[in-house]
Each structure stands twice: as C-alpha cells, then as structure tokens.
Tab-separated table of C-alpha atoms in Angstrom:
chain	number	residue	atom	x	y	z
A	1	MET	CA	0.000	0.104	-0.042
A	2	PHE	CA	1.232	3.224	-0.546
A	3	PRO	CA	0.820	6.370	1.626
A	4	LEU	CA	-2.278	8.472	0.558
A	5	GLY	CA	0.071	11.632	0.123
A	6	GLU	CA	2.188	9.679	-2.756
A	7	ILE	CA	-1.099	8.415	-4.452
A	8	PRO	CA	-1.423	11.797	-6.662
A	9	LEU	CA	2.134	11.936	-7.110
A	10	ARG	CA	2.020	8.221	-8.597
A	11	LEU	CA	-0.847	8.945	-10.789
A	12	VAL	CA	0.955	12.039	-12.307
A	13	SER	CA	3.688	9.940	-13.082
A	14	PHE	CA	1.601	7.243	-14.506
A	15	ALA	CA	-0.112	9.853	-16.819
A	16	ARG	CA	3.328	11.134	-18.060
A	17	THR	CA	4.356	7.824	-19.037
A	18	LEU	CA	1.170	7.587	-21.237
A	19	LEU	CA	1.793	10.905	-22.759
A	20	ARG	CA	5.504	10.946	-23.317
A	21	VAL	CA	6.681	12.002	-26.852
A	22	LYS	CA	9.299	10.344	-28.798
A	23	PRO	CA	11.152	13.933	-30.287
A	24	ALA	CA	11.167	14.121	-34.254
A	25	GLU	CA	15.042	14.012	-33.930
A	26	GLN	CA	15.282	10.750	-32.180
A	27	LEU	CA	12.956	9.357	-34.628
A	28	ALA	CA	14.930	10.644	-37.264
A	29	ASP	CA	17.915	9.362	-36.043
A	30	ASP	CA	16.962	5.904	-35.352
A	31	GLY	CA	15.800	5.745	-39.199
A	32	SER	CA	19.023	7.021	-40.115
A	33	HIS	CA	21.052	4.060	-38.270
A	34	THR	CA	18.606	1.416	-40.046
A	35	GLN	CA	19.641	-1.806	-41.433
A	36	LEU	CA	17.082	-1.347	-43.909
A	37	ARG	CA	18.962	-0.622	-47.365
A	38	ARG	CA	17.765	2.885	-49.011
A	39	THR	CA	17.327	1.828	-52.657
A	40	LEU	CA	13.744	3.393	-53.524
A	41	GLY	CA	13.615	6.403	-55.720
A	42	LEU	CA	10.507	8.622	-56.861
A	43	VAL	CA	9.037	6.208	-59.040
A	44	PRO	CA	9.145	3.348	-57.180
A	45	LEU	CA	7.695	4.910	-54.179
A	46	VAL	CA	4.915	6.179	-56.352
A	47	ALA	CA	4.430	2.709	-57.926
A	48	LEU	CA	4.266	1.425	-54.240
A	49	SER	CA	1.559	3.907	-53.015
A	50	VAL	CA	-0.208	3.532	-56.352
A	51	GLY	CA	0.074	-0.325	-56.132
A	52	ALA	CA	-1.262	-0.499	-52.748
A	53	THR	CA	-4.040	1.531	-53.377
A	54	LEU	CA	-5.142	0.732	-56.957
A	55	GLY	CA	-7.697	-2.023	-57.213
A	56	THR	CA	-9.039	-2.211	-53.793
A	57	GLY	CA	-11.744	0.049	-54.438
A	58	ILE	CA	-12.822	-0.720	-57.971
A	59	PHE	CA	-11.985	-4.567	-58.455
A	60	VAL	CA	-13.503	-5.228	-55.122
A	61	VAL	CA	-15.340	-2.850	-53.064
A	62	LEU	CA	-17.509	-1.117	-56.021
A	63	ALA	CA	-19.643	-4.168	-55.396
A	64	GLU	CA	-20.195	-3.551	-52.060
A	65	ALA	CA	-20.626	0.351	-51.952
A	66	ALA	CA	-22.840	0.594	-54.898
A	67	PRO	CA	-26.139	-0.892	-53.214
A	68	ALA	CA	-25.945	1.686	-50.595
A	69	ALA	CA	-25.068	4.684	-52.531
A	70	GLY	CA	-27.019	3.687	-56.028
A	71	PRO	CA	-25.186	5.607	-59.199
A	72	ALA	CA	-23.843	8.028	-57.081
A	73	VAL	CA	-21.313	5.943	-55.772
A	74	VAL	CA	-19.335	8.076	-58.233
A	75	VAL	CA	-19.627	10.684	-55.640
A	76	SER	CA	-18.978	8.368	-52.867
A	77	PHE	CA	-15.594	7.973	-54.316
A	78	VAL	CA	-15.124	11.503	-54.803
A	79	LEU	CA	-15.994	12.459	-51.153
A	80	ALA	CA	-13.910	9.685	-49.983
A	81	GLY	CA	-10.954	10.802	-52.224
A	82	LEU	CA	-11.489	14.560	-50.788
A	83	ALA	CA	-11.311	13.245	-47.283
A	84	ALA	CA	-8.154	11.216	-48.200
A	85	LEU	CA	-6.687	14.211	-49.888
A	86	CYS	CA	-6.788	16.595	-46.615
A	87	SER	CA	-5.085	13.328	-44.702
A	88	ALA	CA	-2.491	13.167	-47.474
A	89	LEU	CA	-1.447	16.650	-47.361
A	90	SER	CA	-1.016	16.020	-43.464
A	91	TYR	CA	0.654	12.972	-44.210
A	92	ALA	CA	3.139	14.710	-46.749
A	93	GLU	CA	4.241	17.499	-44.256
A	94	LEU	CA	4.951	14.911	-41.509
A	95	ALA	CA	6.631	12.565	-43.909
A	96	GLY	CA	9.104	15.455	-45.189
A	97	SER	CA	9.509	16.064	-41.175
A	98	VAL	CA	10.151	12.317	-39.539
A	99	PRO	CA	10.970	10.195	-42.636
A	100	VAL	CA	11.150	7.038	-40.818
A	101	SER	CA	9.362	3.529	-41.316
A	102	GLY	CA	6.304	4.163	-38.817
A	103	SER	CA	4.081	6.066	-41.037
A	104	ALA	CA	1.026	7.379	-38.842
A	105	TYR	CA	2.479	5.468	-35.690
A	106	SER	CA	5.869	7.414	-35.780
A	107	TYR	CA	4.288	10.946	-36.413
A	108	THR	CA	1.885	10.276	-33.579
A	109	TYR	CA	4.660	9.389	-31.119
A	110	ALA	CA	6.357	12.582	-32.163
A	111	THR	CA	3.311	14.764	-31.465
A	112	LEU	CA	0.333	13.058	-29.447
A	113	GLY	CA	2.536	10.987	-27.243
A	114	GLU	CA	3.005	6.912	-26.536
A	115	LEU	CA	-0.636	5.921	-25.646
A	116	VAL	CA	-2.010	7.308	-28.511
A	117	ALA	CA	0.680	6.365	-30.892
A	118	TRP	CA	0.296	2.870	-29.537
A	119	ILE	CA	-3.380	3.328	-30.428
A	120	CYS	CA	-2.748	4.466	-33.579
A	121	GLY	CA	-0.213	1.756	-34.749
A	122	TRP	CA	-2.716	-0.881	-33.351
A	123	CYS	CA	-5.388	1.025	-35.649
A	124	LEU	CA	-2.785	0.432	-38.701
A	125	LEU	CA	-2.124	-3.008	-37.806
A	126	LEU	CA	-5.876	-3.378	-38.489
A	127	GLU	CA	-5.942	-1.144	-41.476
A	128	TYR	CA	-3.025	-2.980	-43.068
A	129	GLY	CA	-3.341	-6.522	-42.072
A	130	VAL	CA	-6.900	-6.541	-42.568
A	131	SER	CA	-7.241	-4.909	-45.836
A	132	VAL	CA	-4.740	-7.324	-47.455
A	133	ALA	CA	-7.068	-10.307	-46.339
A	134	ALA	CA	-10.109	-8.340	-47.946
A	135	VAL	CA	-8.280	-7.810	-51.177
A	136	ALA	CA	-7.083	-11.393	-51.160
A	137	VAL	CA	-10.754	-12.447	-50.881
A	138	GLY	CA	-11.768	-10.445	-53.962
A	139	TRP	CA	-8.750	-11.759	-55.707
A	140	GLY	CA	-10.101	-15.311	-55.684
A	141	GLY	CA	-13.383	-14.264	-57.425
A	142	TYR	CA	-11.452	-12.699	-60.530
A	143	LEU	CA	-9.087	-15.956	-60.521
A	144	ASN	CA	-12.288	-17.830	-61.152
A	145	GLU	CA	-13.531	-15.592	-63.757
A	146	PHE	CA	-10.164	-16.043	-65.511
A	147	LEU	CA	-10.131	-19.554	-65.008
A	148	GLN	CA	-13.697	-20.122	-66.504
A	149	GLY	CA	-13.106	-17.933	-69.296
A	150	THR	CA	-9.771	-19.523	-70.413
A	151	ILE	CA	-9.921	-23.537	-69.503
A	152	GLY	CA	-13.638	-23.730	-68.527
A	153	VAL	CA	-13.449	-24.545	-64.832
A	154	THR	CA	-13.433	-22.928	-61.761
A	155	ILE	CA	-12.517	-23.676	-57.954
A	156	PRO	CA	-15.177	-25.175	-55.928
A	157	GLU	CA	-17.057	-22.549	-53.837
A	158	ILE	CA	-16.690	-24.658	-50.800
A	159	LEU	CA	-12.860	-24.249	-51.376
A	160	ALA	CA	-13.067	-20.449	-52.805
A	161	ALA	CA	-15.105	-18.652	-50.286
A	162	PRO	CA	-15.084	-18.208	-46.304
A	163	PRO	CA	-17.724	-19.566	-43.809
A	164	GLY	CA	-21.142	-17.830	-44.241
A	165	GLU	CA	-20.537	-17.112	-48.099
A	166	GLY	CA	-21.080	-20.593	-49.210
A	167	GLY	CA	-17.607	-22.070	-48.537
A	168	VAL	CA	-15.657	-23.696	-45.840
A	169	VAL	CA	-12.177	-21.965	-46.498
A	170	ASN	CA	-10.676	-19.632	-49.214
A	171	ILE	CA	-7.895	-21.172	-50.495
A	172	PRO	CA	-6.902	-18.821	-53.369
A	173	ALA	CA	-7.130	-15.901	-50.886
A	174	ALA	CA	-4.928	-17.711	-48.638
A	175	LEU	CA	-2.356	-18.529	-51.039
A	176	ILE	CA	-1.879	-15.267	-52.891
A	177	VAL	CA	-0.911	-13.676	-49.120
A	178	LEU	CA	1.647	-16.692	-48.911
A	179	LEU	CA	2.987	-15.908	-52.316
A	180	ALA	CA	3.467	-12.035	-51.500
A	181	MET	CA	5.064	-13.056	-48.381
A	182	PHE	CA	7.645	-14.913	-50.290
A	183	VAL	CA	8.199	-12.352	-52.831
A	184	LEU	CA	9.080	-9.651	-49.604
A	185	LEU	CA	11.410	-12.257	-48.207
A	186	ARG	CA	13.660	-11.847	-51.495
A	187	GLY	CA	14.311	-8.200	-50.500
A	188	VAL	CA	12.880	-4.829	-51.449
A	189	ARG	CA	14.587	-4.009	-54.818
A	190	GLU	CA	12.928	-7.297	-56.152
A	191	SER	CA	9.655	-6.574	-54.706
A	192	ALA	CA	9.790	-2.840	-55.922
A	193	ARG	CA	10.607	-4.110	-59.247
A	194	VAL	CA	7.639	-6.387	-59.047
A	195	THR	CA	5.232	-3.509	-57.977
A	196	THR	CA	6.192	-1.067	-60.539
A	197	ILE	CA	5.676	-3.935	-63.650
A	198	THR	CA	2.074	-4.698	-61.897
A	199	THR	CA	1.419	-1.207	-61.194
A	200	LEU	CA	1.946	-0.264	-65.173
A	201	LEU	CA	-0.394	-3.317	-66.195
A	202	LYS	CA	-3.316	-2.549	-63.855
A	203	ILE	CA	-3.447	1.079	-65.242
A	204	ALA	CA	-3.542	-0.140	-68.484
A	205	VAL	CA	-6.477	-3.096	-67.713
A	206	LEU	CA	-8.650	0.022	-66.112
A	207	VAL	CA	-7.939	2.131	-68.935
A	208	PHE	CA	-8.938	-0.824	-71.304
A	209	PHE	CA	-11.987	-1.116	-69.196
A	210	VAL	CA	-13.124	2.562	-69.665
A	211	ALA	CA	-12.722	2.597	-73.193
A	212	VAL	CA	-14.814	-0.205	-73.743
A	213	ALA	CA	-17.433	0.146	-70.931
A	214	ILE	CA	-18.266	3.751	-72.119
A	215	THR	CA	-19.177	2.843	-75.572
A	216	ALA	CA	-22.383	1.045	-73.661
A	217	PHE	CA	-23.185	4.194	-71.504
A	218	ASN	CA	-27.093	4.112	-70.869
A	219	SER	CA	-28.066	7.384	-68.954
A	220	ASP	CA	-31.060	5.243	-67.715
A	221	ASN	CA	-28.429	3.410	-65.646
A	222	MET	CA	-27.992	6.519	-64.087
A	223	THR	CA	-31.407	7.255	-62.436
A	224	PRO	CA	-32.261	7.729	-59.881
A	225	PHE	CA	-28.936	8.844	-59.308
A	226	ALA	CA	-29.275	9.150	-55.598
A	227	PRO	CA	-31.952	6.650	-54.847
A	228	TYR	CA	-31.188	7.031	-50.815
A	229	GLY	CA	-29.954	10.595	-50.906
A	230	PHE	CA	-26.772	12.141	-49.099
A	231	ALA	CA	-27.189	9.523	-46.713
A	232	GLY	CA	-26.742	6.590	-49.151
A	233	ILE	CA	-23.733	8.397	-50.615
A	234	SER	CA	-21.928	8.973	-47.215
A	235	VAL	CA	-22.400	5.283	-46.576
A	236	GLY	CA	-20.890	4.508	-49.493
A	237	ALA	CA	-18.111	6.651	-49.163
A	238	SER	CA	-17.328	5.057	-45.967
A	239	ALA	CA	-17.389	1.963	-47.173
A	240	VAL	CA	-15.113	2.719	-50.200
A	241	PHE	CA	-12.838	4.941	-48.128
A	242	PHE	CA	-10.321	1.998	-47.274
A	243	SER	CA	-9.517	1.802	-51.072
A	244	PHE	CA	-7.653	5.110	-50.440
A	245	ILE	CA	-5.288	3.690	-47.859
A	246	GLY	CA	-2.459	2.887	-50.044
A	247	PHE	CA	-1.238	6.089	-50.462
A	248	ASP	CA	0.347	6.369	-47.038
A	249	ALA	CA	1.995	3.401	-48.190
A	250	ALA	CA	4.990	5.386	-49.423
A	251	SER	CA	5.053	6.953	-45.908
A	252	THR	CA	6.221	3.246	-44.128
A	253	ALA	CA	9.129	3.059	-46.765
A	254	GLY	CA	10.643	6.325	-45.238
A	255	GLU	CA	13.988	4.356	-43.967
A	256	GLU	CA	14.370	2.393	-47.666
A	257	ALA	CA	13.873	5.971	-49.878
A	258	ARG	CA	17.144	7.234	-51.269
A	259	ASN	CA	15.636	11.048	-50.487
A	260	PRO	CA	12.908	10.600	-48.170
A	261	LYS	CA	12.277	14.251	-47.329
A	262	ARG	CA	11.866	15.104	-51.037
A	263	ASP	CA	10.267	11.843	-52.395
A	264	LEU	CA	7.964	11.002	-49.711
A	265	PRO	CA	5.337	14.097	-50.071
A	266	ARG	CA	5.820	13.865	-53.867
A	267	ALA	CA	4.753	10.203	-53.966
A	268	ILE	CA	2.074	10.497	-51.356
A	269	ILE	CA	0.215	13.341	-53.391
A	270	LEU	CA	0.932	11.957	-56.725
A	271	SER	CA	-0.598	8.695	-56.236
A	272	LEU	CA	-3.586	9.787	-54.507
A	273	ALA	CA	-4.168	11.936	-57.467
A	274	ILE	CA	-3.964	9.166	-59.937
A	275	VAL	CA	-5.822	6.712	-58.079
A	276	THR	CA	-8.749	8.969	-57.329
A	277	ALA	CA	-8.799	9.931	-60.987
A	278	ILE	CA	-9.053	6.458	-62.172
A	279	TYR	CA	-11.443	5.210	-59.466
A	280	VAL	CA	-14.134	7.983	-60.666
A	281	LEU	CA	-13.830	7.044	-64.124
A	282	VAL	CA	-13.944	3.474	-63.804
A	283	ALA	CA	-16.914	3.795	-61.349
A	284	PHE	CA	-18.726	6.308	-63.901
A	285	ALA	CA	-18.249	3.810	-66.807
A	286	ALA	CA	-19.362	0.647	-65.056
A	287	VAL	CA	-22.597	2.094	-63.594
A	288	GLY	CA	-23.191	3.808	-67.002
A	289	ALA	CA	-22.802	0.529	-68.728
A	290	VAL	CA	-24.703	-1.798	-66.996
A	291	GLY	CA	-26.269	-0.246	-63.872
A	292	VAL	CA	-25.923	-0.889	-60.077
A	293	ASP	CA	-27.834	-4.112	-59.740
A	294	VAL	CA	-25.676	-5.877	-62.162
A	295	LEU	CA	-22.483	-4.825	-60.463
A	296	SER	CA	-23.999	-5.497	-56.688
A	297	GLY	CA	-24.771	-9.324	-57.684
A	298	SER	CA	-20.896	-10.115	-58.743
A	299	ASN	CA	-17.655	-10.772	-57.031
A	300	ALA	CA	-15.637	-9.951	-60.445
A	301	SER	CA	-18.109	-7.017	-61.261
A	302	LEU	CA	-15.873	-5.500	-63.484
A	303	ALA	CA	-15.069	-8.696	-65.570
A	304	THR	CA	-19.130	-9.386	-65.748
A	305	ALA	CA	-19.941	-5.908	-67.027
A	306	LEU	CA	-17.525	-6.255	-69.988
A	307	ARG	CA	-18.735	-9.724	-70.726
A	308	ILE	CA	-22.186	-7.859	-70.636
A	309	VAL	CA	-21.273	-5.010	-72.788
A	310	THR	CA	-18.990	-7.065	-75.394
A	311	GLY	CA	-21.566	-10.188	-75.833
A	312	GLN	CA	-18.286	-12.125	-75.732
A	313	GLY	CA	-15.820	-13.758	-73.093
A	314	TRP	CA	-12.445	-12.527	-74.257
A	315	ALA	CA	-12.992	-9.011	-73.059
A	316	SER	CA	-13.852	-10.128	-69.263
A	317	VAL	CA	-10.853	-12.333	-69.527
A	318	VAL	CA	-8.548	-9.711	-70.305
A	319	LEU	CA	-9.931	-7.634	-67.365
A	320	ALA	CA	-10.082	-11.133	-65.333
A	321	PHE	CA	-6.188	-11.359	-65.952
A	322	GLY	CA	-5.236	-7.864	-65.224
A	323	ALA	CA	-7.286	-8.020	-61.801
A	324	VAL	CA	-5.685	-11.253	-60.716
A	325	ILE	CA	-2.367	-9.389	-61.215
A	326	ALA	CA	-3.211	-5.936	-60.291
A	327	ILE	CA	-4.809	-7.285	-57.036
A	328	ALA	CA	-2.055	-9.358	-56.282
A	329	SER	CA	0.169	-6.588	-55.979
A	330	VAL	CA	-1.920	-4.678	-53.671
A	331	VAL	CA	-1.760	-7.494	-51.331
A	332	LEU	CA	2.215	-7.451	-51.874
A	333	THR	CA	2.590	-3.715	-51.128
A	334	VAL	CA	-0.143	-3.243	-48.392
A	335	LEU	CA	1.855	-6.435	-46.796
A	336	TYR	CA	5.189	-4.657	-47.201
A	337	GLY	CA	3.771	-1.568	-45.333
A	338	GLN	CA	2.602	-3.490	-42.114
A	339	THR	CA	5.809	-5.371	-41.786
A	340	ARG	CA	7.710	-1.663	-41.737
A	341	ILE	CA	5.090	-0.279	-39.139
A	342	LEU	CA	6.064	-3.322	-36.835
A	343	VAL	CA	9.739	-2.657	-37.336
A	344	SER	CA	8.939	0.614	-36.036
A	345	MET	CA	6.847	-0.350	-33.080
A	346	SER	CA	9.259	-3.237	-32.423
A	347	ARG	CA	12.469	-0.943	-32.232
A	348	ASP	CA	10.698	1.432	-29.901
A	349	GLY	CA	10.036	-1.573	-27.571
A	350	LEU	CA	6.518	-1.667	-27.795
A	351	MET	CA	6.314	-5.045	-29.790
A	352	PRO	CA	8.758	-7.879	-29.429
A	353	SER	CA	11.998	-7.045	-30.559
A	354	MET	CA	12.212	-10.016	-32.920
A	355	LEU	CA	9.973	-8.065	-35.275
A	356	SER	CA	12.599	-5.631	-35.942
A	357	LYS	CA	15.492	-7.772	-36.692
A	358	VAL	CA	16.564	-8.011	-40.407
A	359	ASN	CA	18.477	-10.909	-42.200
A	360	GLN	CA	21.347	-10.855	-45.145
A	361	ARG	CA	19.110	-9.275	-47.497
A	362	ALA	CA	17.866	-6.402	-45.084
A	363	VAL	CA	14.580	-8.172	-44.957
A	364	PRO	CA	12.644	-8.417	-41.458
A	365	ALA	CA	12.043	-11.847	-42.112
A	366	ARG	CA	10.514	-13.226	-39.005
A	367	ASN	CA	8.214	-10.332	-38.900
A	368	THR	CA	6.972	-10.946	-42.790
A	369	VAL	CA	6.364	-14.600	-41.928
A	370	VAL	CA	4.427	-13.939	-38.754
A	371	VAL	CA	2.185	-10.995	-40.678
A	372	GLY	CA	1.990	-13.328	-43.799
A	373	VAL	CA	0.705	-16.293	-41.966
A	374	VAL	CA	-1.732	-14.403	-39.896
A	375	VAL	CA	-3.283	-12.298	-42.773
A	376	ALA	CA	-3.547	-15.555	-44.520
A	377	LEU	CA	-5.539	-17.286	-42.028
A	378	LEU	CA	-8.007	-14.180	-41.740
A	379	ALA	CA	-8.254	-13.928	-45.470
A	380	ALA	CA	-9.047	-18.072	-45.386
A	381	VAL	CA	-12.020	-17.905	-43.009
A	382	VAL	CA	-13.401	-14.021	-42.612
A	383	PRO	CA	-16.076	-12.669	-45.122
A	384	LEU	CA	-15.224	-9.803	-47.482
A	385	ASN	CA	-17.762	-7.172	-46.178
A	386	GLN	CA	-16.570	-7.751	-42.320
A	387	LEU	CA	-13.112	-7.387	-43.346
A	388	ALA	CA	-13.715	-4.341	-45.641
A	389	GLU	CA	-15.732	-2.455	-42.905
A	390	ALA	CA	-13.483	-3.462	-40.150
A	391	THR	CA	-10.383	-1.915	-42.043
A	392	SER	CA	-12.362	1.385	-42.911
A	393	ILE	CA	-12.536	2.280	-39.178
A	394	GLY	CA	-8.746	1.745	-38.477
A	395	THR	CA	-7.911	3.696	-41.496
A	396	LEU	CA	-10.264	6.759	-40.428
A	397	VAL	CA	-9.087	6.796	-36.740
A	398	ALA	CA	-5.214	6.849	-37.985
A	399	PHE	CA	-5.938	9.599	-40.578
A	400	SER	CA	-7.550	11.508	-37.734
A	401	LEU	CA	-4.727	11.281	-35.572
A	402	VAL	CA	-2.271	12.445	-38.859
A	403	ASN	CA	-4.496	15.292	-39.044
A	404	ILE	CA	-4.315	16.444	-35.527
A	405	GLY	CA	-0.658	15.465	-35.070
A	406	VAL	CA	0.335	17.672	-37.811
A	407	LEU	CA	-1.384	20.745	-36.111
A	408	VAL	CA	0.304	20.066	-32.668
A	409	LEU	CA	3.919	19.620	-34.183
A	410	ARG	CA	3.425	23.209	-36.221
A	411	ARG	CA	2.641	24.470	-32.546
A	412	THR	CA	5.087	22.588	-30.270
A	413	ARG	CA	8.038	22.427	-33.133
A	414	PRO	CA	7.398	25.650	-35.514
A	415	GLU	CA	11.386	25.476	-36.008
A	416	LEU	CA	11.621	21.786	-37.198
A	417	PRO	CA	12.571	21.639	-41.106
A	418	ARG	CA	9.823	20.791	-43.134
A	419	SER	CA	10.268	19.751	-46.863
A	420	PHE	CA	6.778	19.991	-47.670
A	421	ARG	CA	4.421	22.275	-45.774
A	422	THR	CA	0.209	21.586	-45.590
A	423	PRO	CA	-1.289	24.586	-47.503
A	424	LEU	CA	-4.200	26.594	-45.844
A	425	MET	CA	-3.150	25.732	-42.221
A	426	PRO	CA	-5.224	25.110	-40.069
A	427	TRP	CA	-8.275	24.397	-42.390
A	428	ILE	CA	-6.782	21.533	-44.563
A	429	PRO	CA	-5.855	19.565	-41.384
A	430	LEU	CA	-9.387	20.431	-39.605
A	431	LEU	CA	-11.313	19.796	-42.774
A	432	GLY	CA	-9.557	16.263	-43.005
A	433	LEU	CA	-10.374	15.417	-39.324
A	434	ALA	CA	-13.905	16.448	-39.571
A	435	LEU	CA	-14.369	14.623	-42.972
A	436	CYS	CA	-12.839	11.160	-41.142
A	437	VAL	CA	-14.925	11.921	-38.012
A	438	TYR	CA	-17.958	12.190	-40.481
A	439	LEU	CA	-17.220	9.123	-42.214
A	440	ILE	CA	-16.612	7.218	-39.061
A	441	PHE	CA	-20.107	7.671	-37.822
A	442	GLY	CA	-21.359	6.387	-41.247
A	443	LEU	CA	-20.445	2.954	-40.231
A	444	ASP	CA	-22.679	0.232	-38.965
A	445	VAL	CA	-22.925	-0.697	-35.270
A	446	VAL	CA	-21.260	-4.245	-35.989
A	447	THR	CA	-17.795	-2.271	-37.387
A	448	TRP	CA	-18.011	-0.409	-34.143
A	449	VAL	CA	-18.311	-3.265	-31.786
A	450	THR	CA	-15.608	-4.948	-33.589
A	451	PHE	CA	-13.459	-2.084	-33.471
A	452	ALA	CA	-14.078	-1.623	-29.496
A	453	ILE	CA	-13.024	-4.970	-29.281
A	454	TRP	CA	-9.924	-4.798	-31.038
A	455	THR	CA	-8.934	-1.388	-29.194
A	456	ALA	CA	-9.457	-3.028	-26.111
A	457	ILE	CA	-7.145	-5.977	-26.904
A	458	GLY	CA	-4.739	-3.434	-27.953
A	459	LEU	CA	-4.924	-1.669	-24.328
A	460	ALA	CA	-4.428	-4.836	-22.848
A	461	VAL	CA	-1.253	-5.644	-24.907
A	462	TYR	CA	0.252	-2.150	-24.134
A	463	PHE	CA	-0.496	-2.035	-20.476
A	464	GLY	CA	0.596	-5.686	-20.225
A	465	TYR	CA	3.589	-5.572	-22.215
A	466	GLY	CA	4.313	-2.319	-24.170
A	467	ARG	CA	4.468	0.228	-21.417
A	468	ARG	CA	6.849	-1.966	-19.601
A	469	LYS	CA	9.128	-2.563	-22.220
A	470	SER	CA	9.236	1.020	-23.860
A	471	LYS	CA	12.370	2.240	-24.826
A	472	LEU	CA	11.282	5.593	-23.337
A	473	ASN	CA	11.554	4.141	-19.948
A	474	GLY	CA	15.532	4.806	-20.322
A	475	SER	CA	16.162	0.848	-20.261
A	476	GLY	CA	17.476	1.085	-24.081
A	477	PRO	CA	19.523	3.087	-26.166
A	478	ALA	CA	16.515	4.752	-27.712
A	479	ALA	CA	15.609	6.505	-24.461
A	480	GLY	CA	15.625	10.243	-24.325
C-alpha cells in the first residue's frame, strides 16, 4: 500500500508515461541508423503507393458500395477522395519532417504521446493486415473468372469462399497472401520491381475497361442518381474509403527511400491524384454501362460488366487476368507496409524485438513470416464485407490522428525543418479531421463493436507489455 500523499504523485507519474513524446530528431536518428537499405527513388515510391491502392476499391469494393449509394457511388468516391486528400497533405508534411518507417504511428509518437501512438499503431495493424485479407478474398473471385474464361473450370465454392458465403475455406485468398510473403522475403529491390510492373499493368487494364464500357453507356442506368440521398452517398463513401489507404504506403518506406524528405511527400500526393481520377472514371463507366444491380450481384463485377457489354468472353478474360495480377500487387505492397510499421513499433520496444531484426537481405524476415501467416488465415475464413468495414474504421482513426498530429507539431516545433508544408493551415487538417469523423459515424454498429473489441485487446497488450518494455523508460539506447 502507498501512503495517501504519494497516490496523486504516482498518478501524475503514470499519466506522464502515457503522454511521453519521442522527439522527431530521435525518430529521425533511429531511421538514419536503420539496417534497411535505401534503394527506392520517386518512381518506385509512387508505384508502391498506387500499387497498394489501385485495385482495392474498384476491383472489389465497388460491388459492396453500389447498393448503398446507387449510381451516386461515383460521388462516394469523390467524397472519400476529398477526405483522403486532406489527410494526404498532412501525411506529406509529416513524412518530410519525420522520414521513418512507422508512418502515422511514428508521426503520432512525435506529437501526441506514447499511448495515442500505440492506439494509432494498433489501428494501422488493423488497417493494413485486414485490408490485405479483404483484397485477397476479392482476388479469388477474379481468379475464378479467369479460369472459367480460359479453361472452362473454376475452383469449387466450398474451397474458394469463407464460411457464411457458401464455402468452408478460401484457399486462393490464403495462397496469394503466402505468395506475396515469399516475394517480400526476396528483398525490397525485387519487391519494388514487381510492384512497378504490376502497377503499370493494372492501369493499362483499367484504361481498357473504361474505353470498352463507355461505348455502352446508358443514361437510364444513372437514374435515380441518388436513391437514398446524401445519407446513401456517405455510407458508400465510408465503405470505399478503405480503398484509399494505399497512398500512405510510401510513408512506410521512409527508411528505404534514397531521398525521403524530398520524395515521400511527392509520392503521397501524386499517387492519390492518380488513384482518385481512375476510381471515378471506372465507377462512372461501370455504372453507366450495366447499372448498379449488375455490379452488386458479382464478386468480379468489372469482368461481368465487360462480358455483358461486348457479348463475348474475351474482354472479361483480359480484365480478369489484369485483376488477378493487379490485386496481387495490392496484397504485396500493403503487406510490405504492415511489416515496416511493426519494425518501428518493435524498435521502440512496444512490440517484441524479433520483429525489427533483419536478415542478410535487409528484410525483417521473422516479422514478414508472422504477418503473412496471420493474414493468410484471416483471408481464408473471414467474409469480405466484414473485412472491408473493419479496415475502414481503423484507417479513419489513423488518418484523424495524423491530421491532429500535424497541427500539434506546427505549434510545438515550428522551427523543425519541413520539406513540404500543408497549405491553408489549419483549415486543411481540420477539414480532413472533420471528414474522417463524419465517415466514421457512417459505419454500422457491427463495425463499431469490432473496433471496440480490437481497441480493448490493444490496450491490454500495451499495459501488459508495451508500456513496461518501451525504450522511453530509459532501459534502452533509444531512451531520451
């Protein structure tokens, strides 16, 4: 028992440990001594971000959001893109100020303190890990579409869908995650080369889709444009918002970029602009060509649309092949991002040290294997809609914290060198924060419950392990 007079002092001391900030200079110093190799220039960084983003929303989630928004799902993508843009500008400033691998987790650690940083990192694990699983589930649908169009067979539903969606286990989804894991184990240079090639391929496939689908545009498919009003549009935006998470993938490569202060902000903004333009064009062409009902009824909605438009199978086979390759690249790049966030959390002592150790290829191999296996299991047994919405709320919370963090760092460290400055301060971060909060409240109750459980587990891990092991306790070289 403590004397009554000591209790307030101990409470104050306890609160200070939760709010302790890791200075930006210390984070940058950790990053400058990394064992990861600096091999990525601007083009690979843009490809990494576009590769992590493009495909998730269009190839998979369009079919999930269209019933809620109707033809106005096009506006849903614009609204989600606007929310993402405000957050992207905040990300760009912080990436140029704190160029390390931890993305939003590291930025929050430098501004809002350890407990909030932990919550942010925990949300990022949900955002990245679950989104990989969600995309892998959608990949299986396009694989079946490709197999049906080429050799006339498909993987039986019992082995290609999770429980609750007509199957027992989704083997294709698990296999693509494991394949991505093995590519990452080869090294970052090899992974970047694969990402750049597949990103160019997926852009070409989507341009092909727009060119074909727009020839069958029917204005009747666009009416009623917003059957459920702005409420439906916002619900659709909440659902598709997770498809914009890839733009922050470049920020997870802060310690593998050759010139991070210059290239990270550019890569983040360029990738978001490219992705938003393509999303809106493809959604408009798809809805105009076949209507919302057709898109809502297929796990491979774009391939189905092309088959209807052309009346032949070859076009859908081309698109399905492109989707198989393209979605695989999303799995690869987002899985990469999650492993690098874990490197930062491990290096700070909040996760086991084995997760930040690298092998002779400069790859965090144990980390990569653990993440790959866990995500493969998720992809095999959890339905797509539950995965997508769980990812959305984790993404929105992380983005909200980044918008707050850039405001805090401007106030507390105005002298800190910044290679990019968010324009219209403080209005852009405040707008980004408001849009993220608005979209959070558009998610359903089940998603909130899932997030609450995930957060409770995260807090238990932090207070049971992370707080005691933190390098800021003074027990390690990173203490300050």
